[in-house]
Amino acid sequence: MQVPIYENILKSNDYLAEENQDLFNRERVFVVGILGSPGAGKTTLLEKTISALKNVNLRPAVLVGDLATSRDAERIQQHGIPCAQLTTGGACHLEAQQVNKALKDFDLKTIDILFIENVGNLVCPTGFKLGEHIRTVVFSIPEGDEKVEKYPATFQKADCIILNKIDYLTLQSFDVEKPKREAYALNPDLVWINCSCATGEGIEEWINYLKTAREKRLNENG
Amino acid sequence: MHEMSIMQSLFKILVEKAKAAKAQRIRSVTLRIGRLSGIEADLLSTAFQVVSKETMAEGAELKVVTSPFQIKCKQCNALFKSSDRLLFECPECGSKDVQVEPDDDLMVENMEVEIASSDL
Ligand SMILES: Nc1nc2c(ncn2[C@@H]2O[C@H](COP(=O)(O)OP(=O)(O)O)[C@@H](O)[C@H]2O)c(=O)[nH]1
Ligand SMILES: [Mg+2]
Ligand SMILES: [Zn+2]
């Protein structure tokens, strides 16, 4: 006998992600998911972002997912902001339920923007919503200009793409227009930012993007 | 391997539906996996075999339906498909100004089950 089902396989994760987002909305916390390969510069970007956000009177917090170590969390904690670490014990991505548990480590009332740094991986986290309002994918010049072509699923779901380490452009042949064009073919509503955490290029643009996206979201939620 | 986690989610749904249908055994399961879902269809069958061991789905066949990438040229409006590599260039007019259909389906469509004759 055939049993029709027609259900989204990840519906239980989607449901928990929605619950997370309801909680964020109630507490007026804007949540940004950060994805990217190991070494792309996710944690470095967050460190730069923390300082810049403090200057515009927004209170950041960070939840870091990592396979085993707490090195990233230690780096963030030096900036004196709320930070929690989720070690996945080898799992290649975060899931909504883990994020929900980790939220108990935060006082959401004292946070304006929460960043969730996912496990360094361009494939596995893609299908797992966490409750974030926007997703940012960080990739960097040394990784080569074929990243978007190779991992279209991840880039298609990015609201913002940070092409980091743009300071390496002088050292390496890299066609910036290629991945950019491909990313817009996957998602025409995308925001693309060339960035260098070494020189500070693009950081202001990124902060402005975050501010605008956050205000838009807060207005939508009333 | 996130395919494992996806298979576990799938199994929760299958077991629930199988119980509701009073099924004794699951013979086959059909999934629809979009090209932009981030899932490797090939890896799913291995994960399925592992997760289905000693369950009512042990030995069941996993059928995975995928569609080719669908791309539209914004210059000449041509629609084209590609089943292996994602093309970012229109084969009709050569334009690189294209739009890719965001097919990220991750669906379980149906399953084939056996029901004990006494329950029929
Ligand atoms: N030259 C240069 N190095 C960078 C930049 N951003 C990050 N890095 C370096 O790249 C390495 C990996 O960065 P990290 O933030 O740990 O990457 P993550 O694994 O994505 O969190 C570190 O040594 C950083 O100092 C950049 O914009 N330019
Ligand atoms: Mg990091
Ligand atoms: Zn064309």
Coordinates of C-alpha atoms and ligand atoms in Angstrom, one line a residue:
Chain A
M1 CA 0.0 0.0 0.0
Q2 CA 1.2 3.5 -0.8
V3 CA 1.1 6.1 2.0
P4 CA 1.3 9.7 0.7
I5 CA 3.3 11.9 3.0
Y6 CA 4.5 15.2 1.3
E7 CA 6.3 16.6 4.3
N8 CA 9.5 18.6 4.6
I9 CA 12.1 16.3 6.1
L10 CA 13.5 19.0 8.3
K11 CA 10.1 20.2 9.6
S12 CA 10.9 19.5 13.2
N13 CA 14.1 21.6 13.0
D14 CA 12.2 24.3 11.1
Y15 CA 9.6 24.3 13.8
L16 CA 12.2 24.8 16.6
A17 CA 13.9 27.5 14.5
E18 CA 10.6 29.3 14.3
E19 CA 10.2 29.1 18.1
N20 CA 13.7 30.5 18.5
Q21 CA 12.8 33.4 16.2
D22 CA 9.6 34.1 18.1
L23 CA 11.6 34.4 21.2
F24 CA 14.1 36.7 19.6
N25 CA 11.3 38.8 18.3
R26 CA 9.7 39.1 21.7
E27 CA 13.0 40.1 23.2
R28 CA 13.8 42.4 20.3
V29 CA 17.1 40.7 19.5
F30 CA 18.2 40.8 15.9
V31 CA 20.0 37.5 15.0
V32 CA 22.6 37.0 12.4
G33 CA 23.8 33.6 11.3
I34 CA 27.4 33.4 10.1
L35 CA 28.6 30.6 7.8
G36 CA 31.8 29.9 6.0
S37 CA 34.8 27.6 5.6
P38 CA 37.3 27.2 8.4
G39 CA 39.7 30.1 8.2
A40 CA 37.5 32.4 6.1
G41 CA 37.7 35.0 8.8
K42 CA 34.3 34.6 10.6
T43 CA 35.7 35.1 14.1
T44 CA 38.0 37.9 13.0
L45 CA 35.1 39.7 11.4
L46 CA 33.0 39.3 14.5
E47 CA 35.8 40.8 16.6
K48 CA 35.9 43.9 14.3
T49 CA 32.1 44.0 14.3
I50 CA 31.9 44.0 18.1
S51 CA 34.0 47.1 18.4
A52 CA 32.2 48.9 15.6
L53 CA 28.8 48.1 17.1
K54 CA 29.7 49.4 20.5
N55 CA 30.5 52.7 18.8
V56 CA 27.0 53.0 17.5
N57 CA 25.5 52.0 20.8
L58 CA 24.3 48.5 19.8
R59 CA 25.0 45.7 22.3
P60 CA 26.3 42.6 20.6
A61 CA 26.6 39.0 21.8
V62 CA 28.0 35.9 20.2
L63 CA 27.2 32.2 20.2
V64 CA 30.0 30.2 18.7
G65 CA 29.6 26.7 17.3
D66 CA 32.8 24.7 17.2
L67 CA 33.7 21.0 16.6
A68 CA 35.8 20.7 19.8
T69 CA 37.7 23.7 21.0
S70 CA 36.7 26.9 22.7
R71 CA 39.4 29.0 21.1
D72 CA 37.0 31.3 19.2
A73 CA 34.8 31.9 22.3
E74 CA 37.9 32.9 24.2
R75 CA 38.8 35.4 21.5
I76 CA 35.4 36.9 21.6
Q77 CA 35.2 37.0 25.4
Q78 CA 38.3 39.3 25.5
H79 CA 36.0 41.9 24.1
G80 CA 33.9 41.9 27.2
I81 CA 30.6 40.9 25.6
P82 CA 28.2 38.0 26.3
C83 CA 29.5 35.0 24.5
A84 CA 28.7 31.3 24.7
Q85 CA 30.3 28.3 23.1
L86 CA 28.5 25.3 21.6
T87 CA 30.8 22.4 21.1
T88 CA 29.2 20.0 18.6
G89 CA 31.4 17.1 19.5
G90 CA 32.3 16.6 15.9
A91 CA 28.9 17.3 14.3
C92 CA 29.3 19.4 11.2
H93 CA 26.5 21.9 11.7
L94 CA 24.4 23.5 14.4
E95 CA 20.7 22.7 14.8
A96 CA 17.9 24.8 16.2
Q97 CA 17.5 22.8 19.4
Q98 CA 21.2 23.3 20.4
V99 CA 20.8 27.0 19.9
N100 CA 17.7 27.0 22.0
K101 CA 19.5 25.3 24.9
A102 CA 22.5 27.7 24.6
L103 CA 20.2 30.7 24.8
K104 CA 19.8 30.0 28.5
D105 CA 23.4 31.3 28.9
F106 CA 22.3 34.8 27.7
D107 CA 20.2 37.5 29.2
L108 CA 18.4 38.4 26.0
K109 CA 17.1 41.7 27.4
T110 CA 20.7 43.1 27.4
I111 CA 21.4 42.1 23.8
D112 CA 20.6 44.1 20.6
I113 CA 22.3 41.8 18.0
L114 CA 23.2 38.2 18.5
F115 CA 25.7 36.6 16.1
I116 CA 25.7 32.8 15.7
E117 CA 29.0 31.6 14.2
N118 CA 28.2 28.2 12.7
V119 CA 30.7 25.3 12.5
G120 CA 33.3 26.1 9.8
N121 CA 31.7 24.3 6.9
L122 CA 30.2 25.4 3.6
V123 CA 27.9 22.4 3.1
C124 CA 26.4 20.9 6.1
P125 CA 24.8 23.9 7.9
T126 CA 22.9 25.0 4.8
G127 CA 19.5 23.3 5.4
F128 CA 19.4 23.8 9.1
K129 CA 17.6 27.0 10.1
L130 CA 18.5 28.2 13.6
G131 CA 16.0 31.1 14.0
E132 CA 18.3 33.7 12.6
H133 CA 16.8 36.7 10.9
I134 CA 19.6 37.0 8.3
R135 CA 22.3 34.7 7.1
T136 CA 25.8 36.0 6.2
V137 CA 28.3 33.8 4.3
V138 CA 31.9 34.7 4.7
F139 CA 34.4 33.5 2.1
S140 CA 37.9 34.8 1.4
I141 CA 40.2 35.5 -1.5
P142 CA 42.7 32.6 -0.7
E143 CA 39.8 30.1 -1.1
G144 CA 39.7 30.9 -4.8
D145 CA 37.0 32.4 -7.1
E146 CA 35.1 29.1 -7.7
K147 CA 33.5 28.9 -4.2
V148 CA 30.0 30.1 -5.3
E149 CA 30.0 27.7 -8.2
K150 CA 31.0 24.8 -6.1
Y151 CA 28.7 25.5 -3.1
P152 CA 25.6 27.1 -4.8
A153 CA 23.2 25.8 -2.1
T154 CA 24.9 27.7 0.7
F155 CA 25.4 30.9 -1.3
Q156 CA 21.8 30.8 -2.5
K157 CA 20.5 31.1 1.1
A158 CA 22.8 34.0 2.0
D159 CA 21.2 37.4 2.5
C160 CA 24.7 38.9 2.7
I161 CA 28.0 37.7 1.3
I162 CA 31.2 39.0 2.7
L163 CA 34.2 38.5 0.4
N164 CA 36.9 38.8 3.0
K165 CA 40.7 39.2 2.9
I166 CA 40.3 41.5 -0.1
D167 CA 43.8 42.8 0.9
Y168 CA 45.1 39.5 -0.7
L169 CA 43.9 40.6 -4.2
T170 CA 47.3 42.0 -4.9
L171 CA 48.9 38.6 -4.2
Q172 CA 46.7 36.4 -6.1
S173 CA 44.7 36.3 -9.4
F174 CA 41.1 36.3 -8.4
D175 CA 38.2 37.5 -10.5
V176 CA 35.9 39.2 -8.0
E177 CA 33.1 39.7 -10.6
K178 CA 32.8 36.0 -11.2
P179 CA 31.6 34.8 -7.8
K180 CA 29.6 38.0 -7.4
R181 CA 27.7 37.5 -10.7
E182 CA 27.0 33.9 -9.8
A183 CA 25.8 34.8 -6.3
Y184 CA 23.4 37.3 -7.7
A185 CA 22.2 34.7 -10.2
L186 CA 21.3 32.5 -7.2
N187 CA 19.8 35.3 -5.2
P188 CA 19.0 38.7 -6.8
D189 CA 18.2 40.3 -3.4
L190 CA 21.7 39.6 -2.0
V191 CA 24.0 42.2 -0.5
W192 CA 27.6 41.7 -1.5
I193 CA 30.4 43.4 0.5
N194 CA 34.1 43.3 -0.3
C195 CA 35.9 43.3 3.1
S196 CA 39.2 43.2 4.7
C197 CA 39.6 42.6 8.5
A198 CA 43.2 43.6 8.0
T199 CA 42.7 47.0 6.5
G200 CA 39.2 47.7 7.7
E201 CA 37.8 48.0 4.1
G202 CA 34.1 47.2 4.0
I203 CA 33.6 47.1 7.7
E204 CA 31.6 50.4 7.7
E205 CA 29.4 49.1 4.9
W206 CA 28.8 45.9 6.8
I207 CA 27.9 47.8 10.0
N208 CA 25.5 50.0 8.0
Y209 CA 24.0 46.9 6.4
L210 CA 23.4 45.3 9.9
K211 CA 21.9 48.5 11.3
T212 CA 19.5 48.9 8.3
A213 CA 18.5 45.2 8.4
R214 CA 17.9 45.3 12.1
E215 CA 15.8 48.4 12.0
K216 CA 13.7 47.0 9.2
R217 CA 13.1 43.9 11.1
L218 CA 12.2 45.7 14.3
N219 CA 9.7 47.8 12.4
E220 CA 8.1 44.7 10.9
N221 CA 7.7 43.2 14.3
G222 CA 6.1 46.4 15.6
Chain B
M1 CA 28.0 14.1 8.0
H2 CA 24.7 16.0 8.1
E3 CA 23.0 13.3 5.9
M4 CA 22.8 11.2 9.1
S5 CA 20.9 13.9 10.9
I6 CA 18.6 14.3 8.0
M7 CA 17.9 10.6 7.9
Q8 CA 17.0 10.6 11.6
S9 CA 14.5 13.4 11.0
L10 CA 13.2 11.4 8.1
F11 CA 12.8 8.4 10.3
K12 CA 10.7 10.2 12.8
I13 CA 8.3 11.1 10.1
L14 CA 8.2 7.6 8.6
V15 CA 7.6 5.8 11.9
E16 CA 4.8 8.2 12.8
K17 CA 3.1 7.7 9.4
A18 CA 3.7 4.0 9.4
K19 CA 2.1 3.6 12.8
A20 CA -0.9 5.6 11.7
A21 CA -1.3 3.4 8.7
K22 CA -0.8 0.3 10.9
A23 CA 2.0 -0.8 8.7
Q24 CA 4.3 -3.7 9.6
R25 CA 7.1 -3.0 7.2
I26 CA 8.3 -0.2 5.0
R27 CA 9.2 -1.4 1.5
S28 CA 10.3 1.8 -0.1
V29 CA 10.5 5.5 0.5
T30 CA 10.4 8.3 -2.1
L31 CA 12.2 11.6 -1.5
R32 CA 12.3 14.7 -3.6
I33 CA 15.7 16.5 -3.1
G34 CA 16.2 19.9 -4.8
R35 CA 19.6 20.7 -6.4
L36 CA 20.0 23.6 -4.0
S37 CA 19.0 21.8 -0.8
G38 CA 22.7 21.2 0.2
I39 CA 22.1 17.4 0.3
E40 CA 24.1 14.9 -1.7
A41 CA 21.6 12.3 -2.9
D42 CA 24.3 9.7 -3.1
L43 CA 25.2 10.0 0.5
L44 CA 21.6 9.7 1.6
S45 CA 21.3 6.0 0.7
T46 CA 24.3 5.1 2.8
A47 CA 22.9 7.0 5.7
F48 CA 19.5 5.4 5.1
Q49 CA 20.9 1.9 5.4
V50 CA 22.6 2.7 8.6
V51 CA 19.6 4.4 10.3
S52 CA 17.1 1.8 9.0
K53 CA 19.0 -1.2 10.5
E54 CA 16.8 -3.2 12.8
T55 CA 13.8 -1.0 12.1
M56 CA 10.6 -1.7 10.1
A57 CA 12.4 0.0 7.2
E58 CA 15.4 -2.4 7.1
G59 CA 16.1 -3.3 3.6
A60 CA 13.7 -0.8 2.2
E61 CA 14.5 0.9 -1.1
L62 CA 15.2 4.6 -1.0
K63 CA 14.2 6.4 -4.2
V64 CA 15.5 9.9 -4.6
V65 CA 14.0 12.1 -7.2
T66 CA 16.1 15.1 -8.2
S67 CA 15.4 17.7 -10.9
P68 CA 18.0 19.4 -13.0
F69 CA 19.0 22.9 -12.2
Q70 CA 16.7 25.3 -14.0
I71 CA 18.1 28.6 -15.2
K72 CA 16.5 31.5 -16.9
C73 CA 18.4 34.0 -19.1
K74 CA 17.5 37.6 -18.2
Q75 CA 18.7 38.9 -21.5
C76 CA 16.9 36.6 -24.0
N77 CA 14.4 34.9 -21.6
A78 CA 15.6 31.4 -22.7
L79 CA 15.0 28.7 -20.1
F80 CA 17.6 26.0 -19.8
K81 CA 18.4 23.0 -17.6
S82 CA 21.5 21.4 -16.5
S83 CA 21.7 18.1 -14.7
D84 CA 25.4 18.0 -13.7
R85 CA 27.1 21.3 -13.4
L86 CA 25.3 24.6 -12.6
L87 CA 25.6 26.8 -15.7
F88 CA 25.9 30.6 -15.2
E89 CA 25.9 31.3 -18.9
C90 CA 23.0 31.3 -21.4
P91 CA 23.6 28.6 -24.1
E92 CA 21.4 30.6 -26.4
C93 CA 22.8 34.1 -26.4
G94 CA 26.0 33.7 -24.2
S95 CA 24.8 36.2 -21.6
K96 CA 26.0 35.7 -18.0
D97 CA 23.0 37.6 -16.7
V98 CA 21.0 34.6 -15.6
Q99 CA 18.7 33.6 -12.8
V100 CA 18.8 30.2 -11.1
E101 CA 15.6 28.6 -9.8
P102 CA 16.0 28.2 -6.0
D103 CA 15.0 24.6 -5.8
D104 CA 15.8 23.6 -2.3
D105 CA 13.1 21.0 -1.7
L106 CA 13.9 18.4 0.9
M107 CA 10.6 16.4 0.9
V108 CA 9.5 13.0 1.7
E109 CA 6.8 12.3 -0.8
N110 CA 5.4 8.9 0.0
M111 CA 6.3 5.3 1.1
E112 CA 5.2 1.8 0.2
V113 CA 4.3 -0.2 3.2
E114 CA 3.1 -3.8 4.1
I115 CA 0.1 -4.2 6.3
A116 CA -0.7 -7.4 8.2
S117 CA -3.6 -9.2 6.5
S118 CA -5.6 -9.2 9.7
D119 CA -5.6 -5.4 9.7
L120 CA -7.0 -5.1 6.2
Ligands
LIG1 N1 45.1 39.3 5.6 C1 44.0 39.0 6.2 N2 43.9 38.0 7.1 C2 42.7 37.8 7.7 C3 41.5 38.6 7.4 N3 40.5 38.1 8.1 C4 40.9 37.1 8.8 N4 42.3 36.9 8.6 C5 43.1 35.9 9.2 O1 42.6 34.6 8.8 C6 42.8 33.6 9.8 C7 41.6 32.9 10.1 O2 40.6 33.8 10.7 P1 39.4 33.3 11.7 O3 38.7 34.5 12.0 O4 40.0 32.5 12.8 O5 38.6 32.4 10.7 P2 37.3 31.5 11.0 O6 37.7 30.1 11.0 O7 36.4 31.7 9.8 O8 36.6 32.0 12.2 C8 43.4 34.4 11.0 O9 44.8 34.2 11.1 C9 43.0 35.8 10.7 O10 43.9 36.8 11.3 C10 41.7 39.6 6.4 O11 40.7 40.3 6.0 N5 42.9 39.8 5.8
MG2 MG 36.0 30.9 13.9
ZN3 ZN 20.2 34.3 -23.3

